[in-house]
PDB file of C-alpha atoms in Angstrom:
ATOM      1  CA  UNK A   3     103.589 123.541 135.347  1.00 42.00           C
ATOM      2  CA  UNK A   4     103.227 127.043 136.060  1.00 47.00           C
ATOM      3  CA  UNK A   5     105.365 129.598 133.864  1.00 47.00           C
ATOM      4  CA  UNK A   6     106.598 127.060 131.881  1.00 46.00           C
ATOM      5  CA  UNK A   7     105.836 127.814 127.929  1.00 49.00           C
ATOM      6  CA  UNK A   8     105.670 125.472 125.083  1.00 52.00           C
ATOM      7  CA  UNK A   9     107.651 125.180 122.636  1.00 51.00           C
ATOM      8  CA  UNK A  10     105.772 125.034 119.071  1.00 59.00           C
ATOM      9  CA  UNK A  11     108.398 123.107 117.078  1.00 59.00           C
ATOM     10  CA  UNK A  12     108.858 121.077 120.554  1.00 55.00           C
ATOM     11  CA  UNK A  13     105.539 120.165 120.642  1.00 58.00           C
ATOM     12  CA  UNK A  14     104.738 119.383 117.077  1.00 60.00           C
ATOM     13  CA  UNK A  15     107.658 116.943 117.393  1.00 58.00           C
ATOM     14  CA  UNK A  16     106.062 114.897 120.234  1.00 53.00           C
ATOM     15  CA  UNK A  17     103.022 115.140 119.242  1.00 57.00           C
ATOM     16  CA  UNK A  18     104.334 113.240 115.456  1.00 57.00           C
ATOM     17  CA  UNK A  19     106.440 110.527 118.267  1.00 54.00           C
ATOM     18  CA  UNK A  20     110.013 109.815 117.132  1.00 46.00           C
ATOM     19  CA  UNK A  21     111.697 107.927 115.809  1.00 45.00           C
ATOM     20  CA  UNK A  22     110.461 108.779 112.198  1.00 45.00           C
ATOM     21  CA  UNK A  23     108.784 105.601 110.549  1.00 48.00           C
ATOM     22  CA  UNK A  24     108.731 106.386 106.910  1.00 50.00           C
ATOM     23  CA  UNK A  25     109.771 105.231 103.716  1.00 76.00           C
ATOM     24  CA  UNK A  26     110.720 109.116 102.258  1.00 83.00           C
ATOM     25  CA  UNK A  27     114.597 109.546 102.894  1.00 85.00           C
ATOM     26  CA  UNK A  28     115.850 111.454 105.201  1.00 87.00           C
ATOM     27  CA  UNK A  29     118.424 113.835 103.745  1.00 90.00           C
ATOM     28  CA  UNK A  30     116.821 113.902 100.390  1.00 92.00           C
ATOM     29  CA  UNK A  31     115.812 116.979  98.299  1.00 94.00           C
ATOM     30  CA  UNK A  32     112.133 117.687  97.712  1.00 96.00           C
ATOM     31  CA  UNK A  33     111.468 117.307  94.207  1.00 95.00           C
ATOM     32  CA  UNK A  34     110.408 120.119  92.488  1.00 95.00           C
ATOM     33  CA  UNK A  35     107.094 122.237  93.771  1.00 96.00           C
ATOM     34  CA  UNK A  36     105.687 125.481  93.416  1.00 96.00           C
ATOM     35  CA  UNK A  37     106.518 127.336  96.093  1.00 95.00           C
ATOM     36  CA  UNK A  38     109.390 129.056  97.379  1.00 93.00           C
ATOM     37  CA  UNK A  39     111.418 127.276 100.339  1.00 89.00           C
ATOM     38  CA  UNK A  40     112.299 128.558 103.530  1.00 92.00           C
ATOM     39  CA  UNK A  41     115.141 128.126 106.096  1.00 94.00           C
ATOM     40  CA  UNK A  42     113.134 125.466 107.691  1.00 93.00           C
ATOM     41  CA  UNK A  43     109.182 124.521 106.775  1.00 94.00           C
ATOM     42  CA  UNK A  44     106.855 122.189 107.252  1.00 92.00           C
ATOM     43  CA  UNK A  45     105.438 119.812 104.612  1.00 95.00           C
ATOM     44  CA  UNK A  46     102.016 118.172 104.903  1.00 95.00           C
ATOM     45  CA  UNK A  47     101.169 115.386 102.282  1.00 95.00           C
ATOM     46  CA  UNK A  48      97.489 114.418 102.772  1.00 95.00           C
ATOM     47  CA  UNK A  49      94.432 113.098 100.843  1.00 93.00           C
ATOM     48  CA  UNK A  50      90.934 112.938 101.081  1.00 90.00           C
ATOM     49  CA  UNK A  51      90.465 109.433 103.147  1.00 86.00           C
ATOM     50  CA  UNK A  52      92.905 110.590 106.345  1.00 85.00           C
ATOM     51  CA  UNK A  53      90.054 111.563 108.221  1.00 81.00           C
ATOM     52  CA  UNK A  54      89.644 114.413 111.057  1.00 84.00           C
ATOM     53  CA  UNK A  55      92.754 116.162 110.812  1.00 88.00           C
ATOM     54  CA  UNK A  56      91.890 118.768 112.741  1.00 87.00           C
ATOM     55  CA  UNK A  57      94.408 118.009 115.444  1.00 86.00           C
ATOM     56  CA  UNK A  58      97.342 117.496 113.133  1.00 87.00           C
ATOM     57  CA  UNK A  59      96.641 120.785 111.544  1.00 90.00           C
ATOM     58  CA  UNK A  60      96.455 122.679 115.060  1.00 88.00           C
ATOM     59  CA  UNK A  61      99.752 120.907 116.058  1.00 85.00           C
ATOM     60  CA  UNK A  62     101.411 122.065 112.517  1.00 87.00           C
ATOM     61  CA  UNK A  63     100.198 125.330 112.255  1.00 89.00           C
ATOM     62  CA  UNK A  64     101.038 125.565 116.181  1.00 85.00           C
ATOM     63  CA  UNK A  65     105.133 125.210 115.582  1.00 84.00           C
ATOM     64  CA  UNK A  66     105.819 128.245 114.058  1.00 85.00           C
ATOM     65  CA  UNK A  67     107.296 127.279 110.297  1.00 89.00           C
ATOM     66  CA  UNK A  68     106.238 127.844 107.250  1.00 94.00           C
ATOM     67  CA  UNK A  69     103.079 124.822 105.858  1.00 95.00           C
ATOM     68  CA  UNK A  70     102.674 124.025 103.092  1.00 97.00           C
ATOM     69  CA  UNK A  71      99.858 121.420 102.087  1.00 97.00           C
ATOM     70  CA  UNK A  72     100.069 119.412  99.497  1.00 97.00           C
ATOM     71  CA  UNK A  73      96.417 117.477  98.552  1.00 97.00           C
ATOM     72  CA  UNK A  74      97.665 113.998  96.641  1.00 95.00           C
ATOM     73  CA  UNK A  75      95.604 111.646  94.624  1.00 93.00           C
ATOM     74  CA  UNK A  76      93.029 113.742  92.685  1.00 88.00           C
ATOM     75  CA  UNK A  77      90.130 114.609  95.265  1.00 92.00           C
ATOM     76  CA  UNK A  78      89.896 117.968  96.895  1.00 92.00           C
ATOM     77  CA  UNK A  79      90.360 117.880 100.572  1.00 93.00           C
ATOM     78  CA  UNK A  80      90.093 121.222 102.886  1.00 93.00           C
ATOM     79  CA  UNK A  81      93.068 122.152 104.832  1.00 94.00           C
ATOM     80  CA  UNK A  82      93.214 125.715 107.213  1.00 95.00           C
ATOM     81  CA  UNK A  83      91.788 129.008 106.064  1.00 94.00           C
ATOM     82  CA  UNK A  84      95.008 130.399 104.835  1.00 93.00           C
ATOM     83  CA  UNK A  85      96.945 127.729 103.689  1.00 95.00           C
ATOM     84  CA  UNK A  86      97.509 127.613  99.807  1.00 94.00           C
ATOM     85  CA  UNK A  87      96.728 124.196  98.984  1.00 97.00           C
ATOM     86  CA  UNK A  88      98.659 122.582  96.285  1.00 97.00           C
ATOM     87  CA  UNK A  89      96.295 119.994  94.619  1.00 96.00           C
ATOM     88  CA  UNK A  90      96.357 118.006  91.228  1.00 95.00           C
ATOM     89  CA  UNK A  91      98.566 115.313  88.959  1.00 96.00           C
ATOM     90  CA  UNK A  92     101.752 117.193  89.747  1.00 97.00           C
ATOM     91  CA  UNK A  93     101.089 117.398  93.715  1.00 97.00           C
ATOM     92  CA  UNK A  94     100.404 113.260  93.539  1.00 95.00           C
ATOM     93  CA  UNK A  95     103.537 113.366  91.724  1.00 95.00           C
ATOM     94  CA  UNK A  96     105.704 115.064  94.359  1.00 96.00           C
ATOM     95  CA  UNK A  97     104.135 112.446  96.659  1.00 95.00           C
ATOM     96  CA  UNK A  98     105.119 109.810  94.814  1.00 93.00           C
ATOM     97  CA  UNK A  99     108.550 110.780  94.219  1.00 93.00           C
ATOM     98  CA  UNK A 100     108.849 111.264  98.047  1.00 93.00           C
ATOM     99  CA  UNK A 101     107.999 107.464  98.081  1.00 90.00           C
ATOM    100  CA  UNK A 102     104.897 108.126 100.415  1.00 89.00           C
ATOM    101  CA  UNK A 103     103.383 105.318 102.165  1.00 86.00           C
ATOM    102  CA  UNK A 104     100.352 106.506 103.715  1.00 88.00           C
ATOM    103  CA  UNK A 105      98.712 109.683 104.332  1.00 91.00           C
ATOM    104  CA  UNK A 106      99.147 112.393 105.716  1.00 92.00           C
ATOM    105  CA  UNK A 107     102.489 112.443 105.958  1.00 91.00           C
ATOM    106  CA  UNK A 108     104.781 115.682 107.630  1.00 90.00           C
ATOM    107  CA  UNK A 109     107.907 116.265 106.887  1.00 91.00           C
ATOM    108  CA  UNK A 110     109.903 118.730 108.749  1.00 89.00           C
ATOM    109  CA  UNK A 111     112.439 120.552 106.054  1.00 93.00           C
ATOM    110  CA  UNK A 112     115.584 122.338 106.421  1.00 93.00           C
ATOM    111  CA  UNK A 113     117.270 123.938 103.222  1.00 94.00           C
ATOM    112  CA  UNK A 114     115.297 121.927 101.101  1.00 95.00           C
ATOM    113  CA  UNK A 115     116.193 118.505 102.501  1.00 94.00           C
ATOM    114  CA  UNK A 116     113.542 116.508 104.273  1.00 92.00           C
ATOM    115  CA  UNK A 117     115.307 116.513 108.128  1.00 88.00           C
ATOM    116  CA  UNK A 118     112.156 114.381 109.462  1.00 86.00           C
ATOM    117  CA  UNK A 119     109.322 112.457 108.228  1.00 85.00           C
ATOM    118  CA  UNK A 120     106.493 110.913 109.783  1.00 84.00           C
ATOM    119  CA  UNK A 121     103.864 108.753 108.050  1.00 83.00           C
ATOM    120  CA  UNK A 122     100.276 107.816 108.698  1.00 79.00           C
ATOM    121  CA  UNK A 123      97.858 108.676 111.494  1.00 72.00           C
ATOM    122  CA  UNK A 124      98.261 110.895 114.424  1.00 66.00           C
ATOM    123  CA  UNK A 125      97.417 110.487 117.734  1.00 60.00           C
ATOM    124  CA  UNK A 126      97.488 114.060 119.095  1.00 54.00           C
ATOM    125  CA  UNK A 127      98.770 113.120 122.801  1.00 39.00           C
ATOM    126  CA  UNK A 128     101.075 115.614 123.634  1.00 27.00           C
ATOM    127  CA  UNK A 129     101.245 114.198 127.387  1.00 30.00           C
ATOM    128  CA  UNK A 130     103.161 116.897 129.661  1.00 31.00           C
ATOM    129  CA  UNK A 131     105.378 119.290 128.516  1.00 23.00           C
ATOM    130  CA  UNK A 132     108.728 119.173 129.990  1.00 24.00           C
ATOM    131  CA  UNK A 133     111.067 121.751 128.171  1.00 29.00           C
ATOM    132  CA  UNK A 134     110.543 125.993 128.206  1.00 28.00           C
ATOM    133  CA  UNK A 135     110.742 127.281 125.260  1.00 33.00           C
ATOM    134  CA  UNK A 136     113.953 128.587 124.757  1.00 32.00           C
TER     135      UNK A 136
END
């Protein structure tokens, strides 16, 4: 549709598909981690077996919040050029205390709280774009 724009956070949100499937509770705090937490951010919980995740990454990076990438369960896996990469026994850790079923997982986080989770593989269909950005 001609002049209409997309909305990052809109888009990032249908391209993850609602309703949220995931074990990690909504409304809970994100255990401790070494960074420091915005307004509203975006949390990526991946490993080394979740494949291509190019797409994911372009849809993330794409919505406009803060990302930060957390690389669970010991084996270095790349994420975007400018992305500190939290890696190691305590980022498996923070996983696990999220209760994370399968990776990656995103979790879209407001005042510390995870507001939305979504768990396992993504599809990248954005189909049409409805909405302006507001």
């Amino acid at each position: 549709m001609a002049g209409m724009k997309r909305a990052p956070l809109l888009t990032l949100l249908l391209a993850l598909g609602t309703p949220a499937d995931a074990r990690v509770r909504l409304g809970e705090l994100l255990p401790a981690h070494p960074w420091t937490a915005a307004e509203r951010e975006i949390v990526v919980i991946y490993s080394h077996d979740c494949g291509d995740l190019g797409p994911l990454w372009g849809a993330v990076l794409a919505a406009g919040l803060p990302v930060r990438a957390v690389n669970a369960e010991g084996v270095a896996a790349p994420a975007p050029a400018g992305l500190n990469v939290w890696r190691g026994a305590e980022a498996t850790a923070f996983a696990r205390r999220l209760r994370v079923s399968a990776y990656p997982t995103v979790l879209l986080v407001r005042g510390g709280r995870v507001l939305n989770a979504w768990e396992g593989t993504f599809r990248g269909d954005l189909g049409p774009l409805s909405q302006a950005e507001p």
